Amino acid sequence: MAAELTPKQSAILDFIHGYVSENGSAPSLREIGRHFDLSVGTVQDQVEALRRKGALDRQPVQARGIRLPSSAGQIPILGRVFAGTLHAAMEDVEGHLAIEKSRNTSELFGLRVRGDSMEGAGIFDGDHVIVRRQPDANEGDIVVARIEDESTVKRLRYKGGRPLLCPENSHYQPIEGPFEIIGVVVELRRRFN
């Protein structure tokens, strides 16, 4: 499973993608270092971390040995979604998650979870959820929904034909509509360090 990228790693990866698009080849470690005002040793560490996370391939004996893997894609982390009481959702890109290109990444985005209302479903504060954009969902799906200008992650249930956003923590109450489904959670990412 590909791991979450740090903001610095995301920035370096974005620079490499842009450089390859413009020049047809990867930048050298020195060029990356100059762009970010980093030492070559620091760039080597970051590139190695990107390689370990599956975001890059590297051929260490070549001066421009950085390669973008054909199987790796990126989806944006659009901000935070709250699993708890409702809060305003942030829509600024705060990084990227590596994902297999075989998936339709145009429909996917990541969100960082804040709050504890979905602990019963195994979704904890600080986790990332990968969401597939879609305007509807089946009963029992874990969804990201918008109520006015606020977003939350909850399980979709129906009671008497009415949709409810249900937490998986007894300290929270279900939320009644109207609300708009933004998408369905299709994957969970968690860092252990």
C-alpha positions as a Python dict, from the first residue, in 0.01 Angstrom:
ca = {
    (1, 'M'): (0, 0, 0),
    (2, 'A'): (138, 342, -91),
    (3, 'A'): (202, 566, 207),
    (4, 'E'): (95, 924, 269),
    (5, 'L'): (337, 1191, 151),
    (6, 'T'): (453, 1475, 373),
    (7, 'P'): (397, 1831, 246),
    (8, 'K'): (769, 1859, 159),
    (9, 'Q'): (762, 1526, -27),
    (10, 'S'): (447, 1636, -214),
    (11, 'A'): (616, 1962, -316),
    (12, 'I'): (929, 1779, -437),
    (13, 'L'): (719, 1526, -628),
    (14, 'D'): (514, 1806, -790),
    (15, 'F'): (839, 1979, -893),
    (16, 'I'): (972, 1656, -1044),
    (17, 'H'): (647, 1600, -1238),
    (18, 'G'): (657, 1956, -1371),
    (19, 'Y'): (1024, 1932, -1462),
    (20, 'V'): (972, 1604, -1649),
    (21, 'S'): (673, 1754, -1836),
    (22, 'E'): (878, 2056, -1946),
    (23, 'N'): (1215, 1893, -2010),
    (24, 'G'): (1144, 1530, -2093),
    (25, 'S'): (1387, 1410, -1824),
    (26, 'A'): (1411, 1418, -1446),
    (27, 'P'): (1594, 1694, -1258),
    (28, 'S'): (1924, 1621, -1088),
    (29, 'L'): (1943, 1613, -710),
    (30, 'R'): (2132, 1945, -726),
    (31, 'E'): (1854, 2106, -931),
    (32, 'I'): (1594, 1992, -680),
    (33, 'G'): (1814, 2122, -398),
    (34, 'R'): (1855, 2462, -566),
    (35, 'H'): (1483, 2492, -623),
    (36, 'F'): (1397, 2419, -259),
    (37, 'D'): (1715, 2560, -101),
    (38, 'L'): (1807, 2215, 36),
    (39, 'S'): (2137, 2031, 57),
    (40, 'V'): (2197, 1740, -180),
    (41, 'G'): (2200, 1507, 122),
    (42, 'T'): (1855, 1627, 230),
    (43, 'V'): (1725, 1586, -126),
    (44, 'Q'): (1868, 1232, -136),
    (45, 'D'): (1682, 1151, 186),
    (46, 'Q'): (1356, 1292, 48),
    (47, 'V'): (1391, 1111, -285),
    (48, 'E'): (1466, 787, -103),
    (49, 'A'): (1156, 836, 114),
    (50, 'L'): (950, 895, -203),
    (51, 'R'): (1097, 577, -352),
    (52, 'R'): (1009, 374, -40),
    (53, 'K'): (654, 511, -53),
    (54, 'G'): (619, 405, -417),
    (55, 'A'): (595, 758, -557),
    (56, 'L'): (932, 740, -741),
    (57, 'D'): (1172, 488, -887),
    (58, 'R'): (1543, 561, -865),
    (59, 'Q'): (1846, 429, -1050),
    (60, 'P'): (2124, 532, -810),
    (61, 'V'): (2421, 509, -1050),
    (62, 'Q'): (2275, 763, -1294),
    (63, 'A'): (2303, 1140, -1247),
    (64, 'R'): (1939, 1183, -1345),
    (65, 'G'): (1824, 845, -1223),
    (66, 'I'): (1486, 955, -1085),
    (67, 'R'): (1195, 786, -1260),
    (68, 'L'): (822, 837, -1219),
    (69, 'P'): (666, 492, -1176),
    (70, 'S'): (410, 405, -1440),
    (71, 'S'): (181, 254, -1177),
    (72, 'A'): (175, 547, -934),
    (73, 'G'): (-67, 836, -945),
    (74, 'Q'): (-152, 1116, -706),
    (75, 'I'): (-476, 1241, -561),
    (76, 'P'): (-507, 1566, -367),
    (77, 'I'): (-578, 1585, 4),
    (78, 'L'): (-840, 1859, -9),
    (79, 'G'): (-844, 1937, 362),
    (80, 'R'): (-1021, 1808, 667),
    (81, 'V'): (-1357, 1646, 715),
    (82, 'F'): (-1500, 1617, 1060),
    (83, 'A'): (-1614, 1297, 1223),
    (84, 'G'): (-1779, 1462, 1517),
    (85, 'T'): (-1983, 1776, 1543),
    (86, 'L'): (-2001, 1969, 1218),
    (87, 'H'): (-1729, 2218, 1134),
    (88, 'A'): (-1650, 2413, 820),
    (89, 'A'): (-1468, 2191, 571),
    (90, 'M'): (-1136, 2311, 434),
    (91, 'E'): (-1091, 2285, 59),
    (92, 'D'): (-726, 2385, 28),
    (93, 'V'): (-495, 2121, -112),
    (94, 'E'): (-268, 2026, 178),
    (95, 'G'): (-75, 1745, 14),
    (96, 'H'): (-117, 1438, -201),
    (97, 'L'): (-167, 1067, -154),
    (98, 'A'): (-4, 817, -385),
    (99, 'I'): (-249, 577, -544),
    (100, 'E'): (-243, 312, -816),
    (101, 'K'): (-297, 467, -1159),
    (102, 'S'): (-516, 173, -1254),
    (103, 'R'): (-788, 343, -1048),
    (104, 'N'): (-981, 634, -1195),
    (105, 'T'): (-803, 906, -997),
    (106, 'S'): (-1010, 1186, -1155),
    (107, 'E'): (-1301, 1083, -932),
    (108, 'L'): (-1095, 1043, -614),
    (109, 'F'): (-973, 1283, -348),
    (110, 'G'): (-839, 1250, 3),
    (111, 'L'): (-954, 1411, 326),
    (112, 'R'): (-796, 1416, 671),
    (113, 'V'): (-1040, 1308, 944),
    (114, 'R'): (-1084, 1515, 1257),
    (115, 'G'): (-1295, 1392, 1546),
    (116, 'D'): (-1405, 1063, 1697),
    (117, 'S'): (-1763, 1003, 1585),
    (118, 'M'): (-1664, 719, 1348),
    (119, 'E'): (-1438, 523, 1584),
    (120, 'G'): (-1680, 231, 1581),
    (121, 'A'): (-1613, 197, 1207),
    (122, 'G'): (-1238, 206, 1267),
    (123, 'I'): (-1195, 565, 1143),
    (124, 'F'): (-990, 769, 1390),
    (125, 'D'): (-880, 1128, 1430),
    (126, 'G'): (-585, 1193, 1195),
    (127, 'D'): (-669, 916, 948),
    (128, 'H'): (-705, 989, 579),
    (129, 'V'): (-1007, 870, 385),
    (130, 'I'): (-1007, 835, 9),
    (131, 'V'): (-1340, 945, -131),
    (132, 'R'): (-1498, 871, -469),
    (133, 'R'): (-1702, 1170, -586),
    (134, 'Q'): (-2064, 1073, -639),
    (135, 'P'): (-2397, 1239, -556),
    (136, 'D'): (-2569, 932, -411),
    (137, 'A'): (-2492, 627, -199),
    (138, 'N'): (-2641, 304, -74),
    (139, 'E'): (-2769, 253, 277),
    (140, 'G'): (-2479, 150, 499),
    (141, 'D'): (-2212, 332, 294),
    (142, 'I'): (-1976, 564, 477),
    (143, 'V'): (-2019, 899, 308),
    (144, 'V'): (-1888, 1252, 311),
    (145, 'A'): (-2186, 1484, 320),
    (146, 'R'): (-2231, 1860, 312),
    (147, 'I'): (-2486, 2047, 519),
    (148, 'E'): (-2486, 2409, 405),
    (149, 'D'): (-2113, 2505, 417),
    (150, 'E'): (-2002, 2225, 650),
    (151, 'S'): (-1894, 1869, 580),
    (152, 'T'): (-1885, 1551, 785),
    (153, 'V'): (-1813, 1181, 746),
    (154, 'K'): (-2089, 946, 865),
    (155, 'R'): (-2271, 624, 776),
    (156, 'L'): (-2580, 668, 558),
    (157, 'R'): (-2896, 512, 704),
    (158, 'Y'): (-3266, 549, 637),
    (159, 'K'): (-3544, 573, 895),
    (160, 'G'): (-3904, 591, 773),
    (161, 'G'): (-3775, 664, 423),
    (162, 'R'): (-3572, 964, 542),
    (163, 'P'): (-3193, 967, 507),
    (164, 'L'): (-2984, 1003, 823),
    (165, 'L'): (-2611, 1058, 873),
    (166, 'C'): (-2525, 821, 1157),
    (167, 'P'): (-2215, 832, 1375),
    (168, 'E'): (-2047, 518, 1503),
    (169, 'N'): (-1991, 651, 1853),
    (170, 'S'): (-2268, 655, 2114),
    (171, 'H'): (-2169, 1006, 2226),
    (172, 'Y'): (-2311, 1153, 1903),
    (173, 'Q'): (-2662, 1174, 1758),
    (174, 'P'): (-2768, 1106, 1397),
    (175, 'I'): (-2800, 1408, 1170),
    (176, 'E'): (-3122, 1452, 975),
    (177, 'G'): (-3138, 1607, 627),
    (178, 'P'): (-3142, 1797, 416),
    (179, 'F'): (-2783, 1730, 318),
    (180, 'E'): (-2585, 1672, -1),
    (181, 'I'): (-2374, 1360, -48),
    (182, 'I'): (-2033, 1460, -183),
    (183, 'G'): (-1895, 1107, -214),
    (184, 'V'): (-1844, 761, -70),
    (185, 'V'): (-1542, 659, 137),
    (186, 'V'): (-1363, 382, -55),
    (187, 'E'): (-1037, 351, 137),
    (188, 'L'): (-878, 436, 470),
    (189, 'R'): (-513, 536, 518),
    (190, 'R'): (-344, 547, 856),
    (191, 'R'): (8, 637, 960),
    (192, 'F'): (157, 446, 1249),
    (193, 'N'): (451, 679, 1317),
}
